[in-house]
Amino acid sequence: MIDVAVIEALKTLVEPGKVLTDAASLEAYGKDWTRQYTPAPSAIVFPKTTEQVQAIVLWANEHRVALVPSGGRTGLSGAAVAMNGEVVVSFDYMNQILELNVTDRTVRCQPGVVTKQLQNFAEENGLYYPVDFASSGSSQIGGNIGTNAGGIKVIRYGMTRNWVSGLKVVTGKGDILELNKDLIKNATGYDLRQLFIGAEGTLGFVVEATMRLDRAPKNLTCMVLGTPDFDAIMPVLHAFHGKLDLTAFEFFSDKGLARIMARGDVPEPFATKTPFYALLEFEASNDEIANEALATFEHCVEQGWVIDGVMSQSQQQLQNLWKLREYLSETISHWTPYKNDISVTVSKVPAFLNEIDAIVSEHYPDFEVVWYGHIGDGNLHLNILKPEDLPKEEFFAKCATVNKWVFEIVEKYNGSISAEHGVGLVKRDYLEYSRSPVEIDYMKAVKAVFDPNGIMNPGKIFTV
Ligand code: S2G
Ligand code: ZN
């Protein structure tokens, strides 16, 4: 643990009452949404300005104190977990939207701005922040940048990385850098901004971000289609992708739908029960597009790829159909799921999923496997539900044995062991299934440049 005098010195760097060491705060701020780690930070510090963040980093270098960044703490890979006496740096008090530029279509904001807050602000100003996912109501922009968050609109809008036009950061050495100056074009050497996006707080802290906005979509319309098997989903994707400019293309299994229906607060999409469901969304900005969607639906039915389906006729029905997909993560969390977030190129998805599903079913005959994900960008979420009577430790140990086979298949298909949730602690020991040893050495060399004393989120992404 850290010497009391060192913590007292930390208190002088921020406003009174902005360093907490009580058990409840240590527990609450020392974790994210993962549940396999025991939080054990030394203190939580709440800076309010860039200068205070810089002073904290310099203090941490002087005393060799490890710092862990903390945003909305909705991460699923343990990147915001502090379990070795680190000091957690929370951005809850750096949560202001600073400036809207309607001509540049950008919003300069602090890292503690909640994703939903930015989405609402954009909408209030006739614009649109298009990165969206289940946890957007509590995740923060700083954390979204740290993990390069993806979500449900990536097929049209890409990842968080596509929407960052400028960053102000405090590096692990305590230098303040203004990266890219919000420019669209800037060919002046290495784009250091991109290094910080997805770095999981291992290179420094984001203290300001200029986020790009898009025009507001027109008359978003959603379809849910029931398919006879998983393989039918891909020709459905190609059929609709060829005709419509999709804003989303998701999937979920019948087991996932059953869990949502059991909640009792989401209407059934249609009466027919099918093994898999595709959920797609597009802008029905005119009747011709809506008719094209219906014609494509008919074509998919004629081809036997779709058995039944529904198209939203109102914003309320659109929201109800999205609940079928967006409620999954929170709904199944009650069964302490063992989660995998894997991706391959879209063309490899059918063979990839069938191989993974076979090996998981072979080794887990009595576990319930729930599949869902962003099939339009090749990202699958594999969730194995813990049997009520099986202790958590035994369950996770059993699941971990299959990780090896799952990741060997990921490697075979040249995929990623972490599509959007990041590496953190959860995937750290499996990194070589997706990154070569030489690549990892280069990443560690980059880290050493920005954080020579290794105080920035040590042990995340790779072992120290
Ligand atoms: C999703 C949310 C987290 C999870 O629903 O797309 O990324 O895997 C997930 O449950
Ligand atoms: Zn996801």
Short mmCIF file of C-alpha atoms and ligand atoms in Angstrom, two decimals:
data_model
loop_
_atom_site.label_atom_id
_atom_site.label_comp_id
_atom_site.label_asym_id
_atom_site.label_seq_id
_atom_site.Cartn_x
_atom_site.Cartn_y
_atom_site.Cartn_z
CA MET A 1 0.00 0.00 0.00
CA ILE A 2 1.04 3.63 -0.45
CA ASP A 3 2.66 5.61 2.38
CA VAL A 4 0.18 7.94 4.15
CA ALA A 5 2.44 10.96 3.53
CA VAL A 6 2.37 10.24 -0.22
CA ILE A 7 -1.45 10.15 -0.20
CA GLU A 8 -1.44 13.41 1.81
CA ALA A 9 0.75 14.93 -0.94
CA LEU A 10 -1.80 13.73 -3.51
CA LYS A 11 -4.58 15.55 -1.66
CA THR A 12 -2.75 18.87 -2.15
CA LEU A 13 -2.97 18.47 -5.93
CA VAL A 14 -6.79 18.50 -6.15
CA GLU A 15 -9.70 20.26 -4.45
CA PRO A 16 -10.58 19.32 -0.85
CA GLY A 17 -12.52 16.06 -0.58
CA LYS A 18 -11.42 14.84 -4.01
CA VAL A 19 -9.31 11.95 -2.71
CA LEU A 20 -11.35 9.08 -1.25
CA THR A 21 -10.02 6.07 0.64
CA ASP A 22 -13.16 4.70 2.31
CA ALA A 23 -13.95 1.02 1.67
CA ALA A 24 -17.16 1.69 -0.26
CA SER A 25 -15.39 4.06 -2.70
CA LEU A 26 -12.44 1.73 -3.14
CA GLU A 27 -14.86 -1.11 -3.96
CA ALA A 28 -17.06 0.96 -6.30
CA TYR A 29 -14.30 2.73 -8.24
CA GLY A 30 -11.86 -0.18 -8.31
CA LYS A 31 -13.83 -2.27 -10.78
CA ASP A 32 -15.69 -2.31 -14.09
CA TRP A 33 -18.45 -4.71 -15.27
CA THR A 34 -16.19 -7.75 -14.99
CA ARG A 35 -16.83 -9.81 -11.90
CA GLN A 36 -13.86 -12.17 -11.69
CA TYR A 37 -11.50 -9.65 -10.02
CA THR A 38 -11.43 -8.30 -6.44
CA PRO A 39 -11.00 -4.49 -6.48
CA ALA A 40 -8.25 -3.26 -4.14
CA PRO A 41 -7.06 0.27 -5.00
CA SER A 42 -5.30 2.51 -2.43
CA ALA A 43 -7.29 5.66 -3.21
CA ILE A 44 -9.62 7.31 -5.72
CA VAL A 45 -8.70 10.79 -6.96
CA PHE A 46 -11.09 13.15 -8.80
CA PRO A 47 -9.27 15.81 -10.83
CA LYS A 48 -11.24 18.72 -12.30
CA THR A 49 -8.69 20.23 -14.70
CA THR A 50 -5.98 19.18 -17.13
CA GLU A 51 -3.37 20.78 -14.86
CA GLN A 52 -4.55 18.66 -11.91
CA VAL A 53 -4.27 15.51 -14.07
CA GLN A 54 -0.75 16.56 -15.06
CA ALA A 55 0.20 17.15 -11.39
CA ILE A 56 -1.18 13.67 -10.48
CA VAL A 57 0.91 12.03 -13.23
CA LEU A 58 4.07 13.85 -12.12
CA TRP A 59 3.32 12.83 -8.50
CA ALA A 60 2.85 9.21 -9.60
CA ASN A 61 6.17 9.24 -11.48
CA GLU A 62 7.97 10.74 -8.49
CA HIS A 63 6.59 8.11 -6.09
CA ARG A 64 6.29 5.26 -8.61
CA VAL A 65 2.56 4.92 -7.98
CA ALA A 66 0.45 3.02 -10.53
CA LEU A 67 -2.55 4.94 -11.91
CA VAL A 68 -5.74 3.33 -13.30
CA PRO A 69 -8.13 5.45 -15.42
CA SER A 70 -11.81 5.24 -14.52
CA GLY A 71 -14.73 6.47 -16.65
CA GLY A 72 -18.18 4.89 -16.62
CA ARG A 73 -16.66 1.60 -15.42
CA THR A 74 -18.78 -0.33 -17.95
CA GLY A 75 -15.75 -2.15 -19.40
CA LEU A 76 -15.88 -5.91 -19.93
CA SER A 77 -12.18 -6.72 -20.05
CA GLY A 78 -10.97 -5.46 -16.66
CA ALA A 79 -9.05 -2.46 -18.09
CA ALA A 80 -10.46 -0.21 -15.33
CA VAL A 81 -9.94 -2.75 -12.54
CA ALA A 82 -7.51 -1.73 -9.76
CA MET A 83 -6.60 -4.79 -7.69
CA ASN A 84 -2.98 -4.08 -6.66
CA GLY A 85 -3.11 -0.92 -4.55
CA GLU A 86 -3.16 1.46 -7.52
CA VAL A 87 -4.64 4.97 -7.41
CA VAL A 88 -7.79 5.22 -9.54
CA VAL A 89 -8.12 8.48 -11.48
CA SER A 90 -11.83 9.11 -11.99
CA PHE A 91 -13.09 11.68 -14.55
CA ASP A 92 -16.53 12.05 -12.97
CA TYR A 93 -15.78 15.76 -12.31
CA MET A 94 -14.40 16.43 -15.81
CA ASN A 95 -17.80 15.93 -17.45
CA GLN A 96 -18.49 19.16 -19.31
CA ILE A 97 -19.41 19.68 -22.95
CA LEU A 98 -17.14 22.62 -23.74
CA GLU A 99 -17.89 23.82 -27.27
CA LEU A 100 -20.10 23.01 -30.28
CA ASN A 101 -18.89 24.07 -33.73
CA VAL A 102 -21.79 23.65 -36.17
CA THR A 103 -19.65 24.50 -39.19
CA ASP A 104 -17.03 21.87 -38.36
CA ARG A 105 -19.78 19.61 -36.92
CA THR A 106 -17.63 18.95 -33.85
CA VAL A 107 -18.14 18.97 -30.09
CA ARG A 108 -15.18 19.55 -27.78
CA CYS A 109 -15.84 17.75 -24.48
CA GLN A 110 -14.18 16.48 -21.34
CA PRO A 111 -13.60 12.70 -20.92
CA GLY A 112 -16.25 12.32 -18.22
CA VAL A 113 -19.12 13.22 -20.56
CA VAL A 114 -21.52 10.26 -20.67
CA THR A 115 -22.00 8.82 -24.18
CA LYS A 116 -25.79 9.29 -24.01
CA GLN A 117 -25.22 12.91 -22.89
CA LEU A 118 -23.22 13.55 -26.08
CA GLN A 119 -25.84 11.76 -28.23
CA ASN A 120 -28.63 13.88 -26.72
CA PHE A 121 -26.61 17.10 -27.08
CA ALA A 122 -25.99 16.35 -30.76
CA GLU A 123 -29.69 15.61 -31.34
CA GLU A 124 -30.74 18.84 -29.59
CA ASN A 125 -28.53 20.66 -32.09
CA GLY A 126 -29.92 18.83 -35.14
CA LEU A 127 -26.87 16.58 -35.45
CA TYR A 128 -26.03 12.96 -34.56
CA TYR A 129 -23.30 11.14 -32.64
CA PRO A 130 -23.49 7.69 -34.26
CA VAL A 131 -21.49 5.39 -31.97
CA ASP A 132 -24.04 3.49 -29.87
CA PHE A 133 -24.12 0.36 -27.69
CA ALA A 134 -25.98 -1.14 -24.74
CA SER A 135 -23.98 0.69 -22.02
CA SER A 136 -24.14 4.19 -23.58
CA GLY A 137 -26.29 5.41 -20.70
CA SER A 138 -23.39 5.13 -18.25
CA SER A 139 -20.19 4.80 -20.29
CA GLN A 140 -18.02 7.91 -20.66
CA ILE A 141 -16.40 9.35 -23.80
CA GLY A 142 -12.93 8.97 -22.27
CA GLY A 143 -13.52 5.25 -21.75
CA ASN A 144 -15.09 4.89 -25.23
CA ILE A 145 -11.86 6.36 -26.65
CA GLY A 146 -9.71 4.17 -24.39
CA THR A 147 -11.32 1.01 -25.77
CA ASN A 148 -12.20 2.32 -29.26
CA ALA A 149 -15.80 1.34 -28.51
CA GLY A 150 -17.84 -0.12 -31.39
CA GLY A 151 -21.44 -1.24 -30.85
CA ILE A 152 -24.47 -1.51 -33.08
CA LYS A 153 -23.91 1.11 -35.83
CA VAL A 154 -20.39 0.14 -36.92
CA ILE A 155 -21.54 -1.27 -40.29
CA ARG A 156 -22.39 2.28 -41.38
CA TYR A 157 -20.42 4.61 -39.08
CA GLY A 158 -17.36 2.64 -37.95
CA MET A 159 -15.76 2.65 -34.49
CA THR A 160 -15.14 5.49 -32.03
CA ARG A 161 -11.80 5.98 -33.80
CA ASN A 162 -13.62 7.36 -36.85
CA TRP A 163 -15.24 10.13 -34.78
CA VAL A 164 -12.30 11.64 -32.89
CA SER A 165 -10.99 14.75 -34.66
CA GLY A 166 -8.70 15.90 -31.87
CA LEU A 167 -7.39 14.85 -28.46
CA LYS A 168 -5.69 16.61 -25.61
CA VAL A 169 -3.78 14.08 -23.53
CA VAL A 170 -1.46 13.95 -20.52
CA THR A 171 1.19 11.34 -21.31
CA GLY A 172 2.57 8.91 -18.76
CA LYS A 173 5.58 11.26 -18.54
CA GLY A 174 3.32 14.21 -17.63
CA ASP A 175 3.55 16.04 -20.98
CA ILE A 176 0.40 17.70 -22.32
CA LEU A 177 -0.07 17.00 -26.05
CA GLU A 178 -2.67 18.51 -28.40
CA LEU A 179 -3.17 15.85 -31.05
CA ASN A 180 -4.43 16.57 -34.58
CA LYS A 181 -5.95 20.00 -33.76
CA ASP A 182 -9.45 18.81 -34.96
CA LEU A 183 -8.21 18.90 -38.58
CA ILE A 184 -9.76 16.71 -41.30
CA LYS A 185 -6.49 16.69 -43.24
CA ASN A 186 -3.16 16.80 -41.45
CA ALA A 187 -0.29 14.96 -43.11
CA THR A 188 2.51 15.98 -40.74
CA GLY A 189 3.97 12.70 -39.56
CA TYR A 190 2.75 10.00 -37.17
CA ASP A 191 -0.88 10.42 -36.09
CA LEU A 192 -0.27 10.07 -32.34
CA ARG A 193 -4.00 10.64 -31.72
CA GLN A 194 -4.67 7.14 -33.13
CA LEU A 195 -2.24 5.56 -30.66
CA PHE A 196 -4.28 6.78 -27.70
CA ILE A 197 -7.54 5.46 -29.18
CA GLY A 198 -7.80 1.87 -27.96
CA ALA A 199 -4.73 2.12 -25.68
CA GLU A 200 -6.88 1.43 -22.57
CA GLY A 201 -5.17 4.19 -20.59
CA THR A 202 -1.72 2.58 -20.86
CA LEU A 203 -0.06 5.58 -22.58
CA GLY A 204 -1.62 8.49 -20.68
CA PHE A 205 -4.96 10.17 -19.94
CA VAL A 206 -7.40 11.77 -22.37
CA VAL A 207 -8.28 15.14 -20.81
CA GLU A 208 -10.23 16.61 -23.73
CA ALA A 209 -11.70 15.14 -26.92
CA THR A 210 -13.13 16.83 -30.00
CA MET A 211 -15.76 14.45 -31.36
CA ARG A 212 -17.12 14.63 -34.91
CA LEU A 213 -20.89 14.58 -35.51
CA ASP A 214 -22.92 13.48 -38.53
CA ARG A 215 -26.22 14.61 -40.05
CA ALA A 216 -29.26 13.18 -38.26
CA PRO A 217 -30.57 9.99 -39.96
CA LYS A 218 -34.05 10.18 -41.54
CA ASN A 219 -36.90 7.87 -40.53
CA LEU A 220 -34.83 5.01 -39.18
CA THR A 221 -36.71 1.77 -39.80
CA CYS A 222 -35.95 -1.67 -38.38
CA MET A 223 -36.75 -5.21 -39.50
CA VAL A 224 -36.48 -8.41 -37.46
CA LEU A 225 -36.32 -11.55 -39.59
CA GLY A 226 -36.55 -15.16 -38.41
CA THR A 227 -34.12 -17.53 -40.16
CA PRO A 228 -34.13 -21.37 -40.28
CA ASP A 229 -30.48 -21.60 -39.28
CA PHE A 230 -27.38 -19.48 -38.76
CA ASP A 231 -26.04 -19.99 -42.28
CA ALA A 232 -29.11 -18.29 -43.77
CA ILE A 233 -28.20 -14.99 -42.07
CA MET A 234 -25.31 -14.25 -44.41
CA PRO A 235 -27.27 -14.38 -47.70
CA VAL A 236 -29.87 -12.20 -45.95
CA LEU A 237 -27.10 -9.71 -45.11
CA HIS A 238 -25.85 -9.72 -48.71
CA ALA A 239 -29.36 -9.36 -50.12
CA PHE A 240 -30.19 -6.33 -47.96
CA HIS A 241 -26.69 -4.83 -48.14
CA GLY A 242 -26.96 -4.91 -51.92
CA LYS A 243 -30.20 -2.94 -51.90
CA LEU A 244 -30.13 -0.68 -48.83
CA ASP A 245 -27.64 1.55 -47.05
CA LEU A 246 -27.85 -0.33 -43.74
CA THR A 247 -27.21 1.46 -40.45
CA ALA A 248 -27.17 -1.82 -38.49
CA PHE A 249 -27.18 -5.58 -39.04
CA GLU A 250 -27.32 -7.61 -35.84
CA PHE A 251 -28.22 -11.18 -34.93
CA PHE A 252 -29.32 -13.19 -31.91
CA SER A 253 -30.32 -16.80 -31.25
CA ASP A 254 -33.63 -18.25 -30.09
CA LYS A 255 -32.12 -18.75 -26.61
CA GLY A 256 -31.38 -15.03 -26.50
CA LEU A 257 -34.94 -14.18 -27.55
CA ALA A 258 -36.35 -16.56 -24.95
CA ARG A 259 -34.44 -14.76 -22.19
CA ILE A 260 -35.81 -11.41 -23.40
CA MET A 261 -39.39 -12.76 -23.64
CA ALA A 262 -39.08 -14.13 -20.08
CA ARG A 263 -38.66 -10.53 -18.86
CA GLY A 264 -42.27 -9.89 -19.77
CA ASP A 265 -41.68 -6.24 -20.75
CA VAL A 266 -40.80 -6.60 -24.45
CA PRO A 267 -43.40 -7.49 -27.13
CA GLU A 268 -42.74 -10.62 -29.22
CA PRO A 269 -41.65 -9.62 -32.78
CA PHE A 270 -43.94 -12.24 -34.40
CA ALA A 271 -45.55 -15.57 -33.46
CA THR A 272 -43.29 -17.88 -35.48
CA LYS A 273 -40.38 -19.34 -33.50
CA THR A 274 -37.10 -19.63 -35.43
CA PRO A 275 -33.57 -20.74 -34.38
CA PHE A 276 -31.96 -17.38 -35.29
CA TYR A 277 -33.01 -13.78 -35.84
CA ALA A 278 -31.47 -10.95 -37.87
CA LEU A 279 -32.19 -7.36 -36.90
CA LEU A 280 -31.44 -4.77 -39.57
CA GLU A 281 -31.95 -1.02 -39.72
CA PHE A 282 -31.93 1.53 -42.55
CA GLU A 283 -33.16 5.02 -43.35
CA ALA A 284 -36.58 4.77 -45.00
CA SER A 285 -36.19 8.35 -46.21
CA ASN A 286 -38.75 7.73 -48.98
CA ASP A 287 -41.39 5.15 -49.99
CA GLU A 288 -39.15 3.72 -52.72
CA ILE A 289 -36.59 2.61 -50.13
CA ALA A 290 -39.28 1.13 -47.87
CA ASN A 291 -40.70 -0.77 -50.87
CA GLU A 292 -37.20 -1.99 -51.77
CA ALA A 293 -36.86 -3.36 -48.24
CA LEU A 294 -40.18 -5.21 -48.51
CA ALA A 295 -39.26 -6.59 -51.93
CA THR A 296 -35.94 -7.82 -50.55
CA PHE A 297 -37.78 -9.41 -47.62
CA GLU A 298 -40.07 -11.26 -50.09
CA HIS A 299 -37.02 -12.38 -52.06
CA CYS A 300 -35.40 -13.78 -48.90
CA VAL A 301 -38.62 -15.64 -48.03
CA GLU A 302 -38.81 -17.11 -51.56
CA GLN A 303 -35.19 -18.27 -51.23
CA GLY A 304 -35.97 -19.95 -47.91
CA TRP A 305 -33.50 -17.75 -46.01
CA VAL A 306 -36.28 -16.07 -44.01
CA ILE A 307 -39.33 -17.77 -42.44
CA ASP A 308 -41.10 -14.77 -40.94
CA GLY A 309 -40.39 -11.11 -40.24
CA VAL A 310 -41.67 -7.71 -39.20
CA MET A 311 -40.85 -4.11 -40.19
CA SER A 312 -41.28 -1.22 -37.74
CA GLN A 313 -44.17 1.14 -38.58
CA SER A 314 -43.49 3.64 -35.78
CA GLN A 315 -40.67 4.93 -33.59
CA GLN A 316 -42.18 3.01 -30.66
CA GLN A 317 -42.14 -0.24 -32.62
CA LEU A 318 -38.57 0.53 -33.75
CA GLN A 319 -37.54 0.90 -30.12
CA ASN A 320 -39.37 -2.31 -29.12
CA LEU A 321 -37.60 -4.28 -31.84
CA TRP A 322 -34.22 -2.89 -30.75
CA LYS A 323 -34.95 -3.98 -27.16
CA LEU A 324 -34.80 -7.58 -28.41
CA ARG A 325 -31.10 -7.02 -29.10
CA GLU A 326 -30.05 -4.21 -26.78
CA TYR A 327 -31.52 -5.78 -23.63
CA LEU A 328 -29.56 -9.02 -24.08
CA SER A 329 -26.38 -8.05 -22.29
CA GLU A 330 -28.08 -6.76 -19.15
CA THR A 331 -30.74 -9.54 -19.17
CA ILE A 332 -28.31 -12.47 -19.26
CA SER A 333 -25.93 -10.80 -16.78
CA HIS A 334 -28.12 -12.38 -14.08
CA TRP A 335 -26.60 -15.77 -15.07
CA THR A 336 -22.99 -14.57 -14.61
CA PRO A 337 -22.15 -15.37 -18.23
CA TYR A 338 -18.72 -16.37 -19.43
CA LYS A 339 -18.28 -13.88 -22.29
CA ASN A 340 -16.31 -13.88 -25.48
CA ASP A 341 -16.21 -10.96 -27.93
CA ILE A 342 -14.58 -12.27 -31.10
CA SER A 343 -14.43 -11.17 -34.73
CA VAL A 344 -13.45 -12.32 -38.20
CA THR A 345 -13.90 -10.81 -41.62
CA VAL A 346 -17.61 -11.00 -42.56
CA SER A 347 -17.05 -13.57 -45.31
CA LYS A 348 -15.61 -16.05 -42.77
CA VAL A 349 -18.43 -15.71 -40.21
CA PRO A 350 -20.55 -18.79 -41.12
CA ALA A 351 -17.70 -21.34 -41.04
CA PHE A 352 -16.19 -19.62 -38.01
CA LEU A 353 -19.36 -19.60 -35.91
CA ASN A 354 -20.23 -23.20 -36.80
CA GLU A 355 -16.76 -24.37 -35.75
CA ILE A 356 -16.86 -22.43 -32.47
CA ASP A 357 -20.42 -23.56 -31.75
CA ALA A 358 -19.47 -27.22 -32.32
CA ILE A 359 -16.49 -27.12 -29.98
CA VAL A 360 -18.38 -25.22 -27.26
CA SER A 361 -21.40 -27.57 -27.47
CA GLU A 362 -19.07 -30.60 -27.41
CA HIS A 363 -17.32 -29.40 -24.24
CA TYR A 364 -20.31 -27.76 -22.60
CA PRO A 365 -23.24 -30.09 -23.35
CA ASP A 366 -25.04 -28.96 -20.21
CA PHE A 367 -24.29 -25.23 -20.42
CA GLU A 368 -26.67 -22.80 -22.17
CA VAL A 369 -24.86 -20.97 -24.98
CA VAL A 370 -26.37 -17.64 -26.10
CA TRP A 371 -25.11 -16.15 -29.38
CA TYR A 372 -25.67 -12.58 -30.45
CA GLY A 373 -23.67 -9.75 -31.98
CA HIS A 374 -22.90 -7.35 -34.76
CA ILE A 375 -22.84 -9.85 -37.60
CA GLY A 376 -22.66 -7.05 -40.18
CA ASP A 377 -19.11 -6.26 -39.08
CA GLY A 378 -18.06 -9.81 -38.24
CA ASN A 379 -18.30 -9.40 -34.44
CA LEU A 380 -19.86 -12.29 -32.48
CA HIS A 381 -20.67 -12.30 -28.78
CA LEU A 382 -20.53 -15.78 -27.27
CA ASN A 383 -22.13 -15.95 -23.81
CA ILE A 384 -22.17 -19.15 -21.79
CA LEU A 385 -24.67 -18.97 -18.91
CA LYS A 386 -23.64 -20.28 -15.51
CA PRO A 387 -25.91 -23.09 -14.26
CA GLU A 388 -27.65 -21.88 -11.08
CA ASP A 389 -26.17 -24.68 -8.95
CA LEU A 390 -22.57 -24.42 -10.19
CA PRO A 391 -20.17 -22.24 -8.10
CA LYS A 392 -18.81 -19.25 -10.05
CA GLU A 393 -15.14 -20.21 -9.62
CA GLU A 394 -15.77 -23.75 -10.91
CA PHE A 395 -17.82 -22.44 -13.81
CA PHE A 396 -15.19 -19.89 -14.93
CA ALA A 397 -12.44 -22.50 -14.57
CA LYS A 398 -14.39 -24.89 -16.82
CA CYS A 399 -15.02 -22.14 -19.37
CA ALA A 400 -11.38 -21.07 -19.37
CA THR A 401 -10.35 -24.56 -20.51
CA VAL A 402 -12.34 -24.00 -23.72
CA ASN A 403 -10.81 -20.55 -24.27
CA LYS A 404 -7.77 -22.26 -25.75
CA TRP A 405 -9.81 -24.03 -28.41
CA VAL A 406 -11.95 -20.96 -29.12
CA PHE A 407 -8.87 -18.78 -29.61
CA GLU A 408 -7.13 -21.43 -31.74
CA ILE A 409 -10.13 -21.20 -34.07
CA VAL A 410 -9.95 -17.39 -33.94
CA GLU A 411 -6.27 -17.61 -34.89
CA LYS A 412 -7.03 -20.12 -37.66
CA TYR A 413 -9.53 -17.66 -39.17
CA ASN A 414 -7.11 -14.71 -38.70
CA GLY A 415 -9.64 -13.16 -36.34
CA SER A 416 -9.48 -11.07 -33.18
CA ILE A 417 -9.75 -12.41 -29.64
CA SER A 418 -11.29 -9.04 -28.72
CA ALA A 419 -13.42 -7.29 -31.31
CA GLU A 420 -14.59 -4.26 -29.30
CA HIS A 421 -14.31 -4.87 -25.54
CA GLY A 422 -10.54 -4.49 -25.41
CA VAL A 423 -7.82 -6.67 -23.85
CA GLY A 424 -7.53 -5.35 -20.28
CA LEU A 425 -6.86 -8.26 -17.91
CA VAL A 426 -9.38 -10.71 -19.37
CA LYS A 427 -7.67 -11.26 -22.74
CA ARG A 428 -4.10 -10.27 -21.81
CA ASP A 429 -2.79 -13.83 -21.58
CA TYR A 430 -4.25 -14.74 -24.98
CA LEU A 431 -2.91 -11.75 -26.94
CA GLU A 432 -0.60 -13.91 -29.07
CA TYR A 433 -3.62 -15.57 -30.69
CA SER A 434 -4.21 -12.25 -32.47
CA ARG A 435 -0.91 -10.32 -32.32
CA SER A 436 2.56 -11.66 -33.23
CA PRO A 437 5.35 -11.64 -30.62
CA VAL A 438 7.17 -9.01 -32.73
CA GLU A 439 4.06 -6.81 -32.81
CA ILE A 440 3.75 -7.12 -29.04
CA ASP A 441 7.38 -6.07 -28.66
CA TYR A 442 6.71 -2.98 -30.78
CA MET A 443 3.63 -2.16 -28.68
CA LYS A 444 5.71 -2.45 -25.51
CA ALA A 445 8.36 -0.17 -27.06
CA VAL A 446 5.68 2.45 -27.81
CA LYS A 447 4.41 2.15 -24.26
CA ALA A 448 7.96 2.75 -22.94
CA VAL A 449 8.16 6.01 -24.90
CA PHE A 450 4.93 7.43 -23.44
CA ASP A 451 5.16 5.83 -19.98
CA PRO A 452 8.86 5.14 -19.20
CA ASN A 453 8.20 4.45 -15.49
CA GLY A 454 5.30 2.09 -16.22
CA ILE A 455 2.81 3.93 -14.00
CA MET A 456 -0.03 4.00 -16.56
CA ASN A 457 -2.47 1.14 -15.99
CA PRO A 458 0.30 -1.47 -15.59
CA GLY A 459 -0.62 -5.09 -16.38
CA LYS A 460 -3.36 -4.16 -18.86
CA ILE A 461 -3.09 -5.32 -22.50
CA PHE A 462 0.19 -7.07 -21.70
CA THR A 463 1.98 -8.26 -18.62
CA VAL A 464 4.46 -5.79 -17.15
C1 S2G B 1 -23.35 -6.06 -27.05
C2 S2G B 1 -22.44 -5.65 -24.80
C3 S2G B 1 -21.64 -6.39 -23.83
C4 S2G B 1 -21.87 -7.90 -23.89
O1 S2G B 1 -24.44 -6.25 -26.54
O2 S2G B 1 -23.14 -5.81 -28.25
O3 S2G B 1 -21.01 -5.54 -26.75
O4 S2G B 1 -21.11 -8.63 -24.56
C5 S2G B 1 -22.14 -6.16 -26.18
O5 S2G B 1 -22.83 -8.37 -23.31
ZN ZN B 2 -21.15 -5.69 -28.83
#
